[in-house]
């Protein structure tokens, strides 16, 4: 059974810092891994999708890497800003169903 | 604007009420999903529809009844809910293949009193 874990659960950093969020999954037989952002009380915004054949994806200040063999993905945020404050979630599709399996998220606060 | 629209954004209902949540997607996707997000828990899948056919029911109580009249619209009919059903209900859509991206709506914050 696939399980997804995110560390740390919460993170508070000053503006301008580069930071890394971690996502681990127990079953390496994944199709892809997706990173989302969620603002309080709001829906999920897709940030990056990494296919299983890819090692990393970049979008602006965000860079996500994937190491299937070790069951890990990292989301790197460069030059963090207060507007980056949100909960960041990673998810992988279940191998034999249509559902996404989510981690519990990392709650990020970037203070000025 | 994510292309997936949910209404209403907020809903307060009594345990004897009947209400419906609506989701609409304009992305040309074939699969639509209902997820439940409770405080301090990971998102839980409730239902999946592919080409209007329900392909997954994740052991959801019958007081939640989904309806998918076409690939663009998804409803969640609610009746005789319990206070513990209070949560954020999120709709998502995708092309229905497991290597494609999922897009979510803004959610409906449901409070059962």
PDB file of C-alpha atoms in Angstrom:
ATOM      1  CA  UNK A   1       0.000   0.000   0.000  1.00  0.00           C
ATOM      2  CA  UNK A   2       1.449   3.346  -1.074  1.00  0.00           C
ATOM      3  CA  UNK A   3       2.110   5.825   1.718  1.00  0.00           C
ATOM      4  CA  UNK A   4       3.290   9.400   1.258  1.00  0.00           C
ATOM      5  CA  UNK A   5       5.104  11.341   3.967  1.00  0.00           C
ATOM      6  CA  UNK A   6       6.136  14.975   4.039  1.00  0.00           C
ATOM      7  CA  UNK A   7       8.805  16.475   6.246  1.00  0.00           C
ATOM      8  CA  UNK A   8       8.855  18.912   7.916  1.00  0.00           C
ATOM      9  CA  UNK A   9       5.217  19.369   8.893  1.00  0.00           C
ATOM     10  CA  UNK A  10       5.779  23.087   9.365  1.00  0.00           C
ATOM     11  CA  UNK A  11       8.500  25.521   8.441  1.00  0.00           C
ATOM     12  CA  UNK A  12       8.995  29.201   9.240  1.00  0.00           C
ATOM     13  CA  UNK A  13      11.744  31.140   7.471  1.00  0.00           C
ATOM     14  CA  UNK A  14      12.721  34.761   6.853  1.00  0.00           C
ATOM     15  CA  UNK A  15      12.180  36.223   3.435  1.00  0.00           C
ATOM     16  CA  UNK A  16      14.944  35.566   0.926  1.00  0.00           C
ATOM     17  CA  UNK A  17      15.959  32.126   2.152  1.00  0.00           C
ATOM     18  CA  UNK A  18      16.271  29.157  -0.165  1.00  0.00           C
ATOM     19  CA  UNK A  19      14.425  26.178   1.218  1.00  0.00           C
ATOM     20  CA  UNK A  20      13.738  22.511   0.568  1.00  0.00           C
ATOM     21  CA  UNK A  21      10.558  20.584   1.211  1.00  0.00           C
ATOM     22  CA  UNK A  22      10.694  16.798   1.299  1.00  0.00           C
ATOM     23  CA  UNK A  23       8.280  14.128   0.121  1.00  0.00           C
ATOM     24  CA  UNK A  24       8.778  10.376   0.555  1.00  0.00           C
ATOM     25  CA  UNK A  25       6.766   7.506  -0.873  1.00  0.00           C
ATOM     26  CA  UNK A  26       6.957   3.816  -0.034  1.00  0.00           C
ATOM     27  CA  UNK A  27       6.239   2.225  -3.422  1.00  0.00           C
ATOM     28  CA  UNK A  28       8.618   3.335  -6.167  1.00  0.00           C
ATOM     29  CA  UNK A  29       6.341   2.072  -8.966  1.00  0.00           C
ATOM     30  CA  UNK A  30       4.799   5.458  -9.663  1.00  0.00           C
ATOM     31  CA  UNK A  31       3.617   7.079 -12.890  1.00  0.00           C
ATOM     32  CA  UNK A  32       4.413  10.599 -11.742  1.00  0.00           C
ATOM     33  CA  UNK A  33       4.556  12.868  -8.722  1.00  0.00           C
ATOM     34  CA  UNK A  34       2.715  16.139  -8.420  1.00  0.00           C
ATOM     35  CA  UNK A  35       3.363  19.108  -6.125  1.00  0.00           C
ATOM     36  CA  UNK A  36       0.492  21.363  -5.090  1.00  0.00           C
ATOM     37  CA  UNK A  37       0.084  24.546  -3.134  1.00  0.00           C
ATOM     38  CA  UNK A  38      -2.929  25.186  -0.905  1.00  0.00           C
ATOM     39  CA  UNK A  39      -3.797  28.532   0.663  1.00  0.00           C
ATOM     40  CA  UNK A  40      -5.898  28.412   3.871  1.00  0.00           C
ATOM     41  CA  UNK A  41      -9.462  27.346   3.157  1.00  0.00           C
ATOM     42  CA  UNK A  42      -8.843  27.218  -0.571  1.00  0.00           C
ATOM     43  CA  UNK A  43      -8.412  24.560  -3.211  1.00  0.00           C
ATOM     44  CA  UNK A  44      -5.189  23.082  -4.530  1.00  0.00           C
ATOM     45  CA  UNK A  45      -3.079  24.768  -7.183  1.00  0.00           C
ATOM     46  CA  UNK A  46      -0.877  22.476  -9.249  1.00  0.00           C
ATOM     47  CA  UNK A  47       2.739  23.624  -9.182  1.00  0.00           C
ATOM     48  CA  UNK A  48       4.752  20.933 -10.919  1.00  0.00           C
ATOM     49  CA  UNK A  49       4.230  17.455 -12.332  1.00  0.00           C
ATOM     50  CA  UNK A  50       7.245  15.171 -12.707  1.00  0.00           C
ATOM     51  CA  UNK A  51       6.836  12.102 -14.860  1.00  0.00           C
ATOM     52  CA  UNK A  52       8.460   8.883 -13.652  1.00  0.00           C
ATOM     53  CA  UNK A  53      11.042   9.114 -16.450  1.00  0.00           C
ATOM     54  CA  UNK A  54      12.133  12.619 -15.414  1.00  0.00           C
ATOM     55  CA  UNK A  55      14.626  13.681 -12.782  1.00  0.00           C
ATOM     56  CA  UNK A  56      13.446  17.227 -12.268  1.00  0.00           C
ATOM     57  CA  UNK A  57      11.080  19.971 -13.349  1.00  0.00           C
ATOM     58  CA  UNK A  58      11.428  23.729 -13.002  1.00  0.00           C
ATOM     59  CA  UNK A  59       8.912  26.544 -12.934  1.00  0.00           C
ATOM     60  CA  UNK A  60      10.189  29.987 -12.045  1.00  0.00           C
ATOM     61  CA  UNK A  61      11.673  29.883  -8.553  1.00  0.00           C
ATOM     62  CA  UNK A  62      10.465  26.328  -8.014  1.00  0.00           C
ATOM     63  CA  UNK A  63      12.445  23.202  -8.805  1.00  0.00           C
ATOM     64  CA  UNK A  64      11.200  19.714  -8.062  1.00  0.00           C
ATOM     65  CA  UNK A  65      13.385  16.629  -8.223  1.00  0.00           C
ATOM     66  CA  UNK A  66      12.446  12.965  -8.259  1.00  0.00           C
ATOM     67  CA  UNK A  67      14.477   9.937  -7.209  1.00  0.00           C
ATOM     68  CA  UNK A  68      12.240   6.941  -7.740  1.00  0.00           C
ATOM     69  CA  UNK A  69      14.692   4.357  -6.508  1.00  0.00           C
ATOM     70  CA  UNK A  70      14.950   5.987  -3.099  1.00  0.00           C
ATOM     71  CA  UNK A  71      11.280   6.993  -3.008  1.00  0.00           C
ATOM     72  CA  UNK A  72      11.942  10.690  -2.618  1.00  0.00           C
ATOM     73  CA  UNK A  73      11.067  14.028  -4.140  1.00  0.00           C
ATOM     74  CA  UNK A  74      12.162  17.478  -3.079  1.00  0.00           C
ATOM     75  CA  UNK A  75      10.646  20.861  -3.829  1.00  0.00           C
ATOM     76  CA  UNK A  76      13.240  23.612  -3.832  1.00  0.00           C
ATOM     77  CA  UNK A  77      12.023  27.201  -3.464  1.00  0.00           C
ATOM     78  CA  UNK A  78      14.580  29.863  -4.264  1.00  0.00           C
ATOM     79  CA  UNK A  79      14.591  33.327  -2.725  1.00  0.00           C
ATOM     80  CA  UNK A  80      11.430  32.754  -0.709  1.00  0.00           C
ATOM     81  CA  UNK A  81       8.833  35.527  -0.432  1.00  0.00           C
ATOM     82  CA  UNK A  82       5.945  36.144   2.002  1.00  0.00           C
ATOM     83  CA  UNK A  83       3.572  35.296  -0.845  1.00  0.00           C
ATOM     84  CA  UNK A  84       4.989  31.761  -0.826  1.00  0.00           C
ATOM     85  CA  UNK A  85       3.353  31.167   2.560  1.00  0.00           C
ATOM     86  CA  UNK A  86       0.948  28.250   2.120  1.00  0.00           C
ATOM     87  CA  UNK A  87       0.701  24.502   2.621  1.00  0.00           C
ATOM     88  CA  UNK A  88       2.607  22.444   0.070  1.00  0.00           C
ATOM     89  CA  UNK A  89       1.336  18.974  -0.769  1.00  0.00           C
ATOM     90  CA  UNK A  90       2.829  16.178  -2.821  1.00  0.00           C
ATOM     91  CA  UNK A  91       0.803  13.365  -4.339  1.00  0.00           C
ATOM     92  CA  UNK A  92       1.321  10.230  -6.410  1.00  0.00           C
ATOM     93  CA  UNK A  93      -1.277   8.264  -8.378  1.00  0.00           C
ATOM     94  CA  UNK A  94      -2.202   4.920  -6.906  1.00  0.00           C
ATOM     95  CA  UNK A  95      -0.752   2.195  -9.129  1.00  0.00           C
ATOM     96  CA  UNK A  96      -3.976   0.276  -9.751  1.00  0.00           C
ATOM     97  CA  UNK A  97      -6.709   2.877  -9.249  1.00  0.00           C
ATOM     98  CA  UNK A  98      -7.454   6.410 -10.376  1.00  0.00           C
ATOM     99  CA  UNK A  99      -6.833   8.111  -7.068  1.00  0.00           C
ATOM    100  CA  UNK A 100      -4.076  10.427  -5.939  1.00  0.00           C
ATOM    101  CA  UNK A 101      -2.431   9.588  -2.631  1.00  0.00           C
ATOM    102  CA  UNK A 102      -1.473  12.707  -0.735  1.00  0.00           C
ATOM    103  CA  UNK A 103       0.991  13.496   1.986  1.00  0.00           C
ATOM    104  CA  UNK A 104      -0.155  15.539   4.979  1.00  0.00           C
ATOM    105  CA  UNK A 105       1.657  18.598   3.679  1.00  0.00           C
ATOM    106  CA  UNK A 106       4.266  21.096   4.837  1.00  0.00           C
ATOM    107  CA  UNK A 107       2.889  24.351   6.178  1.00  0.00           C
ATOM    108  CA  UNK A 108       5.285  27.114   5.139  1.00  0.00           C
ATOM    109  CA  UNK A 109       5.425  30.592   6.577  1.00  0.00           C
ATOM    110  CA  UNK A 110       7.785  33.168   5.096  1.00  0.00           C
ATOM    111  CA  UNK A 111       8.029  36.302   7.201  1.00  0.00           C
ATOM    112  CA  UNK A 112       9.284  39.710   6.025  1.00  0.00           C
TER     113      UNK A 112
ATOM    114  CA  UNK B   1      -9.033  30.581 -12.238  1.00  0.00           C
ATOM    115  CA  UNK B   2      -8.120  26.912 -12.446  1.00  0.00           C
ATOM    116  CA  UNK B   3     -10.685  25.768 -14.976  1.00  0.00           C
ATOM    117  CA  UNK B   4     -12.515  23.813 -12.284  1.00  0.00           C
ATOM    118  CA  UNK B   5     -15.335  25.717 -10.606  1.00  0.00           C
ATOM    119  CA  UNK B   6     -17.139  24.641  -7.467  1.00  0.00           C
ATOM    120  CA  UNK B   7     -20.329  26.064  -5.991  1.00  0.00           C
ATOM    121  CA  UNK B   8     -21.222  27.013  -3.394  1.00  0.00           C
ATOM    122  CA  UNK B   9     -17.965  28.077  -1.748  1.00  0.00           C
ATOM    123  CA  UNK B  10     -19.488  27.826   1.725  1.00  0.00           C
ATOM    124  CA  UNK B  11     -22.457  25.808   2.974  1.00  0.00           C
ATOM    125  CA  UNK B  12     -24.011  25.434   6.390  1.00  0.00           C
ATOM    126  CA  UNK B  13     -26.674  22.769   6.689  1.00  0.00           C
ATOM    127  CA  UNK B  14     -28.642  21.013   9.379  1.00  0.00           C
ATOM    128  CA  UNK B  15     -28.508  17.281   9.826  1.00  0.00           C
ATOM    129  CA  UNK B  16     -31.973  16.848   8.305  1.00  0.00           C
ATOM    130  CA  UNK B  17     -31.345  19.016   5.249  1.00  0.00           C
ATOM    131  CA  UNK B  18     -30.710  17.945   1.677  1.00  0.00           C
ATOM    132  CA  UNK B  19     -28.225  19.947  -0.358  1.00  0.00           C
ATOM    133  CA  UNK B  20     -26.016  19.488  -3.404  1.00  0.00           C
ATOM    134  CA  UNK B  21     -22.474  20.531  -4.275  1.00  0.00           C
ATOM    135  CA  UNK B  22     -21.703  21.326  -7.885  1.00  0.00           C
ATOM    136  CA  UNK B  23     -18.478  21.077  -9.853  1.00  0.00           C
ATOM    137  CA  UNK B  24     -17.871  22.132 -13.436  1.00  0.00           C
ATOM    138  CA  UNK B  25     -14.706  21.836 -15.501  1.00  0.00           C
ATOM    139  CA  UNK B  26     -13.841  23.568 -18.754  1.00  0.00           C
ATOM    140  CA  UNK B  27     -10.610  21.718 -19.456  1.00  0.00           C
ATOM    141  CA  UNK B  28     -11.895  19.000 -21.742  1.00  0.00           C
ATOM    142  CA  UNK B  29     -11.064  16.340 -19.178  1.00  0.00           C
ATOM    143  CA  UNK B  30     -12.727  12.941 -19.035  1.00  0.00           C
ATOM    144  CA  UNK B  31     -12.277  12.135 -15.355  1.00  0.00           C
ATOM    145  CA  UNK B  32     -13.702  13.938 -12.341  1.00  0.00           C
ATOM    146  CA  UNK B  33     -13.142  13.328  -8.659  1.00  0.00           C
ATOM    147  CA  UNK B  34     -14.525  14.223  -5.248  1.00  0.00           C
ATOM    148  CA  UNK B  35     -12.064  14.515  -2.369  1.00  0.00           C
ATOM    149  CA  UNK B  36     -12.694  15.277   1.287  1.00  0.00           C
ATOM    150  CA  UNK B  37     -10.245  17.278   3.373  1.00  0.00           C
ATOM    151  CA  UNK B  38     -10.715  17.198   7.135  1.00  0.00           C
ATOM    152  CA  UNK B  39      -8.585  19.070   9.615  1.00  0.00           C
ATOM    153  CA  UNK B  40      -5.162  17.503  10.171  1.00  0.00           C
ATOM    154  CA  UNK B  41      -5.827  14.594   7.792  1.00  0.00           C
ATOM    155  CA  UNK B  42      -4.540  13.903   4.278  1.00  0.00           C
ATOM    156  CA  UNK B  43      -6.969  14.424   1.440  1.00  0.00           C
ATOM    157  CA  UNK B  44      -9.223  11.395   1.021  1.00  0.00           C
ATOM    158  CA  UNK B  45     -10.623  10.314  -2.307  1.00  0.00           C
ATOM    159  CA  UNK B  46     -14.391   9.771  -2.253  1.00  0.00           C
ATOM    160  CA  UNK B  47     -15.487   9.071  -5.828  1.00  0.00           C
ATOM    161  CA  UNK B  48     -14.041   8.855  -9.333  1.00  0.00           C
ATOM    162  CA  UNK B  49     -15.915   9.174 -12.608  1.00  0.00           C
ATOM    163  CA  UNK B  50     -14.404   8.360 -15.991  1.00  0.00           C
ATOM    164  CA  UNK B  51     -16.452   9.201 -19.074  1.00  0.00           C
ATOM    165  CA  UNK B  52     -19.511   9.657 -16.805  1.00  0.00           C
ATOM    166  CA  UNK B  53     -19.133   6.187 -15.293  1.00  0.00           C
ATOM    167  CA  UNK B  54     -18.284   5.755 -11.629  1.00  0.00           C
ATOM    168  CA  UNK B  55     -15.039   3.825 -11.412  1.00  0.00           C
ATOM    169  CA  UNK B  56     -14.330   4.150  -7.735  1.00  0.00           C
ATOM    170  CA  UNK B  57     -16.267   4.521  -4.505  1.00  0.00           C
ATOM    171  CA  UNK B  58     -13.867   4.686  -1.603  1.00  0.00           C
ATOM    172  CA  UNK B  59     -16.257   3.161   0.952  1.00  0.00           C
ATOM    173  CA  UNK B  60     -18.196   6.394   1.251  1.00  0.00           C
ATOM    174  CA  UNK B  61     -21.407   6.361   3.352  1.00  0.00           C
ATOM    175  CA  UNK B  62     -24.631   6.407   1.362  1.00  0.00           C
ATOM    176  CA  UNK B  63     -25.573   9.821   2.764  1.00  0.00           C
ATOM    177  CA  UNK B  64     -23.180  11.098   0.067  1.00  0.00           C
ATOM    178  CA  UNK B  65     -24.553  10.457  -3.418  1.00  0.00           C
ATOM    179  CA  UNK B  66     -22.558  11.504  -6.496  1.00  0.00           C
ATOM    180  CA  UNK B  67     -23.972  12.259  -9.920  1.00  0.00           C
ATOM    181  CA  UNK B  68     -22.113  12.819 -13.174  1.00  0.00           C
ATOM    182  CA  UNK B  69     -24.507  13.731 -16.011  1.00  0.00           C
ATOM    183  CA  UNK B  70     -21.663  14.456 -18.447  1.00  0.00           C
ATOM    184  CA  UNK B  71     -17.880  14.730 -18.470  1.00  0.00           C
ATOM    185  CA  UNK B  72     -18.004  18.429 -17.559  1.00  0.00           C
ATOM    186  CA  UNK B  73     -20.287  18.329 -14.538  1.00  0.00           C
ATOM    187  CA  UNK B  74     -20.168  16.521 -11.224  1.00  0.00           C
ATOM    188  CA  UNK B  75     -22.528  16.783  -8.289  1.00  0.00           C
ATOM    189  CA  UNK B  76     -22.418  15.553  -4.723  1.00  0.00           C
ATOM    190  CA  UNK B  77     -25.860  15.197  -3.184  1.00  0.00           C
ATOM    191  CA  UNK B  78     -25.931  15.380   0.594  1.00  0.00           C
ATOM    192  CA  UNK B  79     -28.651  14.183   2.963  1.00  0.00           C
ATOM    193  CA  UNK B  80     -28.881  13.447   6.688  1.00  0.00           C
ATOM    194  CA  UNK B  81     -25.256  14.353   7.269  1.00  0.00           C
ATOM    195  CA  UNK B  82     -23.470  14.223  10.609  1.00  0.00           C
ATOM    196  CA  UNK B  83     -21.384  16.963  12.242  1.00  0.00           C
ATOM    197  CA  UNK B  84     -18.239  14.904  11.560  1.00  0.00           C
ATOM    198  CA  UNK B  85     -18.936  15.329   7.828  1.00  0.00           C
ATOM    199  CA  UNK B  86     -17.961  18.980   8.171  1.00  0.00           C
ATOM    200  CA  UNK B  87     -14.925  19.436   5.946  1.00  0.00           C
ATOM    201  CA  UNK B  88     -13.599  21.027   2.777  1.00  0.00           C
ATOM    202  CA  UNK B  89     -14.916  19.137  -0.258  1.00  0.00           C
ATOM    203  CA  UNK B  90     -12.704  19.403  -3.291  1.00  0.00           C
ATOM    204  CA  UNK B  91     -13.480  18.533  -6.882  1.00  0.00           C
ATOM    205  CA  UNK B  92     -10.742  17.687  -9.360  1.00  0.00           C
ATOM    206  CA  UNK B  93     -10.465  16.695 -12.999  1.00  0.00           C
ATOM    207  CA  UNK B  94      -7.869  15.121 -15.256  1.00  0.00           C
ATOM    208  CA  UNK B  95      -7.582  13.386 -18.606  1.00  0.00           C
ATOM    209  CA  UNK B  96      -8.213  10.159 -16.720  1.00  0.00           C
ATOM    210  CA  UNK B  97      -4.864   8.555 -17.419  1.00  0.00           C
ATOM    211  CA  UNK B  98      -2.553   8.068 -14.502  1.00  0.00           C
ATOM    212  CA  UNK B  99       0.339  10.004 -15.938  1.00  0.00           C
ATOM    213  CA  UNK B 100      -1.545  13.257 -16.392  1.00  0.00           C
ATOM    214  CA  UNK B 101      -1.943  16.290 -14.208  1.00  0.00           C
ATOM    215  CA  UNK B 102      -4.909  16.788 -11.889  1.00  0.00           C
ATOM    216  CA  UNK B 103      -6.534  20.194 -11.460  1.00  0.00           C
ATOM    217  CA  UNK B 104      -8.587  21.131  -8.435  1.00  0.00           C
ATOM    218  CA  UNK B 105     -11.403  23.552  -7.748  1.00  0.00           C
ATOM    219  CA  UNK B 106     -11.474  26.008  -4.854  1.00  0.00           C
ATOM    220  CA  UNK B 107     -13.552  23.707  -2.709  1.00  0.00           C
ATOM    221  CA  UNK B 108     -16.792  23.938  -0.762  1.00  0.00           C
ATOM    222  CA  UNK B 109     -16.410  24.512   2.968  1.00  0.00           C
ATOM    223  CA  UNK B 110     -19.252  22.461   4.489  1.00  0.00           C
ATOM    224  CA  UNK B 111     -20.409  22.873   8.065  1.00  0.00           C
ATOM    225  CA  UNK B 112     -23.039  20.486   9.421  1.00  0.00           C
ATOM    226  CA  UNK B 113     -24.861  21.788  12.487  1.00  0.00           C
TER     227      UNK B 113
END
